[in-house]
Tab-separated table of C-alpha atoms and ligand atoms in Angstrom:
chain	number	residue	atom	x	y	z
A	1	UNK	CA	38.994	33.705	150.890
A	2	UNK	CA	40.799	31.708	148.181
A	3	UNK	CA	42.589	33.317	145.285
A	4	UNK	CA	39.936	34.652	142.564
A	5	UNK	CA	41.687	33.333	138.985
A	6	UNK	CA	41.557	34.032	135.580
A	7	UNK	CA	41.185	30.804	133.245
A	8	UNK	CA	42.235	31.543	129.852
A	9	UNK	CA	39.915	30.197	127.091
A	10	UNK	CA	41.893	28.708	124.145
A	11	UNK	CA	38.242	29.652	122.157
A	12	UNK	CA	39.917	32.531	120.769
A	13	UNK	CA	43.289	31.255	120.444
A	14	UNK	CA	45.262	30.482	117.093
A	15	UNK	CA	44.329	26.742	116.992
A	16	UNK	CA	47.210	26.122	114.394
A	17	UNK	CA	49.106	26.994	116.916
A	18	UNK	CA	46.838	25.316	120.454
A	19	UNK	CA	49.973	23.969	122.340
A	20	UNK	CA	52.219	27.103	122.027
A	21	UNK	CA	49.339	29.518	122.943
A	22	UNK	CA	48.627	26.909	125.736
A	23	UNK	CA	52.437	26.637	126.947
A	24	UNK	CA	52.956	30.703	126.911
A	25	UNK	CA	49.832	30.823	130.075
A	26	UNK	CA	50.971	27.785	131.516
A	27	UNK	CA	54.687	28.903	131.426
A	28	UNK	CA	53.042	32.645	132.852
A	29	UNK	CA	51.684	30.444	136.058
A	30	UNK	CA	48.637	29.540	134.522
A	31	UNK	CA	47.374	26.345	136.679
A	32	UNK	CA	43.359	25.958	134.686
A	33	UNK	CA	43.020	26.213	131.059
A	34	UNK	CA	39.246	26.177	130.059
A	35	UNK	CA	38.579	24.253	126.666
A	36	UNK	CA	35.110	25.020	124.949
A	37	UNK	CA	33.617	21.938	123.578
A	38	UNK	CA	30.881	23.179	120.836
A	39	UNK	CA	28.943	20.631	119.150
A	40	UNK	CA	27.064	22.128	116.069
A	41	UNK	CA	23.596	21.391	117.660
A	42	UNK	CA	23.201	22.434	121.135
A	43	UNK	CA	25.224	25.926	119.784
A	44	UNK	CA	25.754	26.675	115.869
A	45	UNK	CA	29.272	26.373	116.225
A	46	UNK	CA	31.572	23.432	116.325
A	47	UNK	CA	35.209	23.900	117.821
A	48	UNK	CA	36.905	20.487	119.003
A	49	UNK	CA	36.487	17.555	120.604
A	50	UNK	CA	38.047	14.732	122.979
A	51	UNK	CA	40.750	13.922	120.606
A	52	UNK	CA	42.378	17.761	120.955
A	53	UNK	CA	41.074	17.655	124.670
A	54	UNK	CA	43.548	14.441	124.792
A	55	UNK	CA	46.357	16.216	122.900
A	56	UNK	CA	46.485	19.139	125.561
A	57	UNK	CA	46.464	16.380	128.128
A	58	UNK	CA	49.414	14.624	126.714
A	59	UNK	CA	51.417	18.047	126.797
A	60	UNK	CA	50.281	19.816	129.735
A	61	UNK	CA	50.704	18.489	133.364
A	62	UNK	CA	47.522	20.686	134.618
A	63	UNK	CA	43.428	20.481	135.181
A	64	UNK	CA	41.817	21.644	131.873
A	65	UNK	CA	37.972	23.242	132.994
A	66	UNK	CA	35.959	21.333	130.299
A	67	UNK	CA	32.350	23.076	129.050
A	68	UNK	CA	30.551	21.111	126.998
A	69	UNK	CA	28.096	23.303	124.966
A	70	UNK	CA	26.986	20.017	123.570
A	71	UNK	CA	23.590	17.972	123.690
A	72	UNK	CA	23.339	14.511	125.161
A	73	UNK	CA	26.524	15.497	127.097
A	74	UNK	CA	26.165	12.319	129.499
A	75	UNK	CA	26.392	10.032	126.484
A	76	UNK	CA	30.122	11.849	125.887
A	77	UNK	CA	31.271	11.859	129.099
A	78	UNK	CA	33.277	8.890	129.072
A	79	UNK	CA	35.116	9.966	126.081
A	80	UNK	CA	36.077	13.186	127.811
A	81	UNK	CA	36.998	12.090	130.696
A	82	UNK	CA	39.190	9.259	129.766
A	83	UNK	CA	40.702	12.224	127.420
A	84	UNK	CA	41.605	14.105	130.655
A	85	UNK	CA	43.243	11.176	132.519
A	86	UNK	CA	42.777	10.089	135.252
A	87	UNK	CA	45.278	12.358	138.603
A	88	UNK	CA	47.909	9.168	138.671
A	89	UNK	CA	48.078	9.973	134.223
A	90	UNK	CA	49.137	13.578	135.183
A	91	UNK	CA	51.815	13.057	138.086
A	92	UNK	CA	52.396	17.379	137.726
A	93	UNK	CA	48.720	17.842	139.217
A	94	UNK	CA	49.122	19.517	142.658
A	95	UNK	CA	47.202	18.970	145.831
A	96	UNK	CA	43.913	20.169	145.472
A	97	UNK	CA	43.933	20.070	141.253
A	98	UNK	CA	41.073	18.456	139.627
A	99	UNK	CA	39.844	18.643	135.949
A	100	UNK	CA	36.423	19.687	135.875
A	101	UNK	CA	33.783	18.968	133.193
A	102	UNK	CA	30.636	21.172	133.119
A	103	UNK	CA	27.618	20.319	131.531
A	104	UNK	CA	24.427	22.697	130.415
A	105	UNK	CA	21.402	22.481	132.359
A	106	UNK	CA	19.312	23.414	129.446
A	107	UNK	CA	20.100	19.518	127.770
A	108	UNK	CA	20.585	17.560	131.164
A	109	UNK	CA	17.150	15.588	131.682
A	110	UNK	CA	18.687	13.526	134.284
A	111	UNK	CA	21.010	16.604	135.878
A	112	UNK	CA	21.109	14.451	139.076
A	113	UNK	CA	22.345	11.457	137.438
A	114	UNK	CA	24.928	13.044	134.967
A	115	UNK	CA	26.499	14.525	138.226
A	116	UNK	CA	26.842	11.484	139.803
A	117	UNK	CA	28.749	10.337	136.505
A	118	UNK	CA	30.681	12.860	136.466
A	119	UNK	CA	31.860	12.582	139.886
A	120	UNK	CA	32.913	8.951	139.603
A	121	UNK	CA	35.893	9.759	137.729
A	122	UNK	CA	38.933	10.457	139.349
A	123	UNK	CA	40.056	13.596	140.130
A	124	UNK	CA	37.095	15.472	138.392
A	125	UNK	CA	34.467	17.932	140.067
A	126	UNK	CA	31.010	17.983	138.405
A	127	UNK	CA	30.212	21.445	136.987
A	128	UNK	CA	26.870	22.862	135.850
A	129	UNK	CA	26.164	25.968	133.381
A	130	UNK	CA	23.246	27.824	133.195
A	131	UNK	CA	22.662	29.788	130.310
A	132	UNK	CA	21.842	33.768	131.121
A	133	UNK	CA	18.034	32.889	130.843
A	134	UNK	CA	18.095	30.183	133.257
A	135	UNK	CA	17.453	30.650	137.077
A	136	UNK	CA	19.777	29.714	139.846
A	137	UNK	CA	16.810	28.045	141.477
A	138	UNK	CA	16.642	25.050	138.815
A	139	UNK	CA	19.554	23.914	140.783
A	140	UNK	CA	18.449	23.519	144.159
A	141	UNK	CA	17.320	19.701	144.164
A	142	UNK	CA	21.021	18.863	142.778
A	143	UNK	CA	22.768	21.735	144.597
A	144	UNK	CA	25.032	19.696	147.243
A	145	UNK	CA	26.175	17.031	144.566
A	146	UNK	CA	27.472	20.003	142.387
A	147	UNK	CA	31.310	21.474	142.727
A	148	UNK	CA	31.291	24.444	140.662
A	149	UNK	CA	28.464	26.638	139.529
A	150	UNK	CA	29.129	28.050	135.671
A	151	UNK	CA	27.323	31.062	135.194
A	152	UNK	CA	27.322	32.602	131.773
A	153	UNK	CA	27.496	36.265	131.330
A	154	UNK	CA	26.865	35.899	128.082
A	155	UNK	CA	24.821	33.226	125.188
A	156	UNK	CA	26.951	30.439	124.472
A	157	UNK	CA	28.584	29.730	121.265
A	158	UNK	CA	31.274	32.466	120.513
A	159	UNK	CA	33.903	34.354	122.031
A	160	UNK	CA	34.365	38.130	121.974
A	161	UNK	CA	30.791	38.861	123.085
A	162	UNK	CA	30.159	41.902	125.451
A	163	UNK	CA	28.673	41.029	128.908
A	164	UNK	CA	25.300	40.611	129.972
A	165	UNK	CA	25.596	42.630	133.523
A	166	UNK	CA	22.479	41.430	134.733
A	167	UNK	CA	23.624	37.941	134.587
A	168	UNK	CA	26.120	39.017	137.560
A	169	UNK	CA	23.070	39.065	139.929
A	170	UNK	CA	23.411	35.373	140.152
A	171	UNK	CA	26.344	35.060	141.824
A	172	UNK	CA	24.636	36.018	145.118
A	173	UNK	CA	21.507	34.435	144.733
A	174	UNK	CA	24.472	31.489	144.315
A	175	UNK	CA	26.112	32.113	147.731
A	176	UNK	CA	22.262	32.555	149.341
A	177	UNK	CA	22.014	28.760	147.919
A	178	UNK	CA	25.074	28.072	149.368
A	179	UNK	CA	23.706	29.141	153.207
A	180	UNK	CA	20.650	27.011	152.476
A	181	UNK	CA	21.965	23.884	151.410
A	182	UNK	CA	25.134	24.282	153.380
A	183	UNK	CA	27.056	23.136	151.125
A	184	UNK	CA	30.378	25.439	149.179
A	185	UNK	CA	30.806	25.543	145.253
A	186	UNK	CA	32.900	27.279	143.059
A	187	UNK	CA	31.534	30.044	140.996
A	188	UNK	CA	33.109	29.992	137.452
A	189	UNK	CA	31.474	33.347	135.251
A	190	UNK	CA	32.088	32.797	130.947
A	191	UNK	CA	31.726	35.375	128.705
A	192	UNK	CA	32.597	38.629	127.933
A	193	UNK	CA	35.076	39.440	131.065
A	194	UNK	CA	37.314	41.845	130.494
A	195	UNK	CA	39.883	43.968	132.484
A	196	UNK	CA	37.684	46.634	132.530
A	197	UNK	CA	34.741	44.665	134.266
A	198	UNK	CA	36.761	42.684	136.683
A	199	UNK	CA	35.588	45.051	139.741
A	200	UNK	CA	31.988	43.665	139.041
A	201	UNK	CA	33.082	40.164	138.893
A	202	UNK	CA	32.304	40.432	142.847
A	203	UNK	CA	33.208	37.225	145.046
A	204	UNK	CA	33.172	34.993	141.937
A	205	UNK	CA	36.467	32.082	142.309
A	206	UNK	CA	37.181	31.916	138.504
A	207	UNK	CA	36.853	34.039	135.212
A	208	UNK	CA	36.543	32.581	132.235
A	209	UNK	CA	38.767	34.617	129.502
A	210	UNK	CA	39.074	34.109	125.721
A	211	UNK	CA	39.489	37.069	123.591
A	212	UNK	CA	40.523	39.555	126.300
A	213	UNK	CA	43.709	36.917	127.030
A	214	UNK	CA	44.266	35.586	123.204
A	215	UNK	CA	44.287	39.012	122.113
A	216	UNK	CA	45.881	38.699	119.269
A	217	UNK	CA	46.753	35.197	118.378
A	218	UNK	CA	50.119	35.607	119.376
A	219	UNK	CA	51.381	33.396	122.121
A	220	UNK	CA	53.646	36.269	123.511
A	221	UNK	CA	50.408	38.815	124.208
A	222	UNK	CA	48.346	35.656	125.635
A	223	UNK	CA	51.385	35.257	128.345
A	224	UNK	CA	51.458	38.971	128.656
A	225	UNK	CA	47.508	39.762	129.097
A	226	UNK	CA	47.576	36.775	131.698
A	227	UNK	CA	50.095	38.052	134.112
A	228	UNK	CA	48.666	41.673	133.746
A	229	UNK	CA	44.976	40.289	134.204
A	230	UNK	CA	45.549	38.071	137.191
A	231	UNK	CA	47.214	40.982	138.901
A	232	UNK	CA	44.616	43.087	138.566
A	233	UNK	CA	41.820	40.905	139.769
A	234	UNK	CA	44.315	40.385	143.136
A	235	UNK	CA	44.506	44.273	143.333
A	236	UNK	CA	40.828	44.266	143.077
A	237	UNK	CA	39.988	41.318	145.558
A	238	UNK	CA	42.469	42.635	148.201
A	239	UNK	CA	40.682	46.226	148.345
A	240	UNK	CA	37.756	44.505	148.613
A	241	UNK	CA	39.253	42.481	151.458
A	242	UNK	CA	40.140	45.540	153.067
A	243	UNK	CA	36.832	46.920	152.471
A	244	UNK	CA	34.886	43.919	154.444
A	245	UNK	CA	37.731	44.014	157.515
A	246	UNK	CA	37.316	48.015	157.881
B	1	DX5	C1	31.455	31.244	124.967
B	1	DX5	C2	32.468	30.403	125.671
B	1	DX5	C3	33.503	31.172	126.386
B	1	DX5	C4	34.355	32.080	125.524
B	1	DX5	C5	34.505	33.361	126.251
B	1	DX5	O1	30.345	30.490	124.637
B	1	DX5	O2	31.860	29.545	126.605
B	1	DX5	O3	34.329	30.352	127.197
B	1	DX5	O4	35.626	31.563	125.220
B	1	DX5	O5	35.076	34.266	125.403
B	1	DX5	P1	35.195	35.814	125.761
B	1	DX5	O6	36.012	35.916	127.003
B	1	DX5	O7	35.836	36.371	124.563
B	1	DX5	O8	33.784	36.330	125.976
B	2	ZN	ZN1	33.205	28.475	128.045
């Protein structure tokens, strides 16, 4: 089993201040920084776009986790991804590191085909979200060209929201996918995680987390909540570890 990780989400963080509050998780062994890309349209609210996404990539030698809460995401694609560079613009990625853009099922038409794009660019893996009312199964036709699965635990569009539990059931009926199409994704869960509901987070690979990280818009805390965070989740994974072996 693979280390479960955090990924802070800047959503919440002081954006007067985006490459400091970026630098303190990075500096705090932070190695995936999630950016939430809101367009107005697809979500009410509108946060930033490929020109900050290209800022962060300029200062920061690591994958950003792109989610685009954004309609006619294919038609933006290239923008984004030329914002995160390509793996030989970003000689501090590590074996293994990719970016990763996700795009909503709920505006992909042509899912299959927006994959595809997605996967042409180097160093990327193709994510898809689905929103809490979506099922799992809307995904099985396209299931073995996806890389990560983004399930949100809560409706997009702001930070600070509490979970939706039952959104959690997913993440099996995920892994039951998984044994049918043989074929291994990440599981990425957005919304509402908090230290408190980490132990329900089950086998899930990363955690999406905005205001329980960028606590209080002080890069400082955000380096602080990180390190405390992660450690928990490894406390948590490794009982459960010991759990399965007993
Ligand atoms: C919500 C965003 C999330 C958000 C999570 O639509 O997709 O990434 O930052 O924020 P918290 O962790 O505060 O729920
Ligand atoms: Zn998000």
């Amino acid at each position: 089993m693979s280390q479960a990780r955090i990924v802070p989400s800047i959503l919440s963080s002081d954006f007067g201040n985006i490459r400091e509050e970026v630098k303190a998780v990075v500096d705090a062994g932070c190695r995936l920084v999630h950016l939430d890309v809101m367009d107005g349209n697809f979500v009410p609210a509108i946060t930033f776009g490929h020109a900050t996404v290209s800022m962060l990539r300029e200062s920061f030698d690591i994958p950003f986790d792109v989610h685009l809460m954004v309609r006619d995401p294919e038609a933006k694609l290239d923008l984004f991804a030329n914002a995160l560079g390509s793996g030989s613009d970003s000689p501090g990625f590590r074996d293994g590191e990719d970016n990763i853009i996700t795009v909503h099922q709920e505006v992909c038409p042509h899912l299959h085909r927006t994959i595809e794009k997605i996967r042409t660019y180097p160093h990327m893996k193709a994510g898809v979200a689905l929103n809490p009312g979506t099922p799992v199964s809307s995904l099985e036709a396209v299931f073995k060209d996806i890389d990560m699965v983004l399930l949100m635990t809560v409706d997009p569009g702001a930070g600070g929201q509490p979970i939706i539990e039952d959104a959690l059931d997913k993440i099996s009926q995920v892994r039951e996918l998984e044994e049918k199409k043989d074929h291994k994704v990440l599981i990425e869960l957005d919304g509402g995680i908090k230290p408190g509901n980490l132990d329900k987070t089950r086998d899930a690979d990363l955690l999406v987390m905005g205001s329980a990280v960028y606590s209080d818009k002080n890069p400082e805390t955000a380096a602080a909540n990180f390190i405390k965070v992660q450690k928990k989740l490894d406390q948590i994974r490794l009982a459960l570890l010991g759990k399965c072996v007993r």
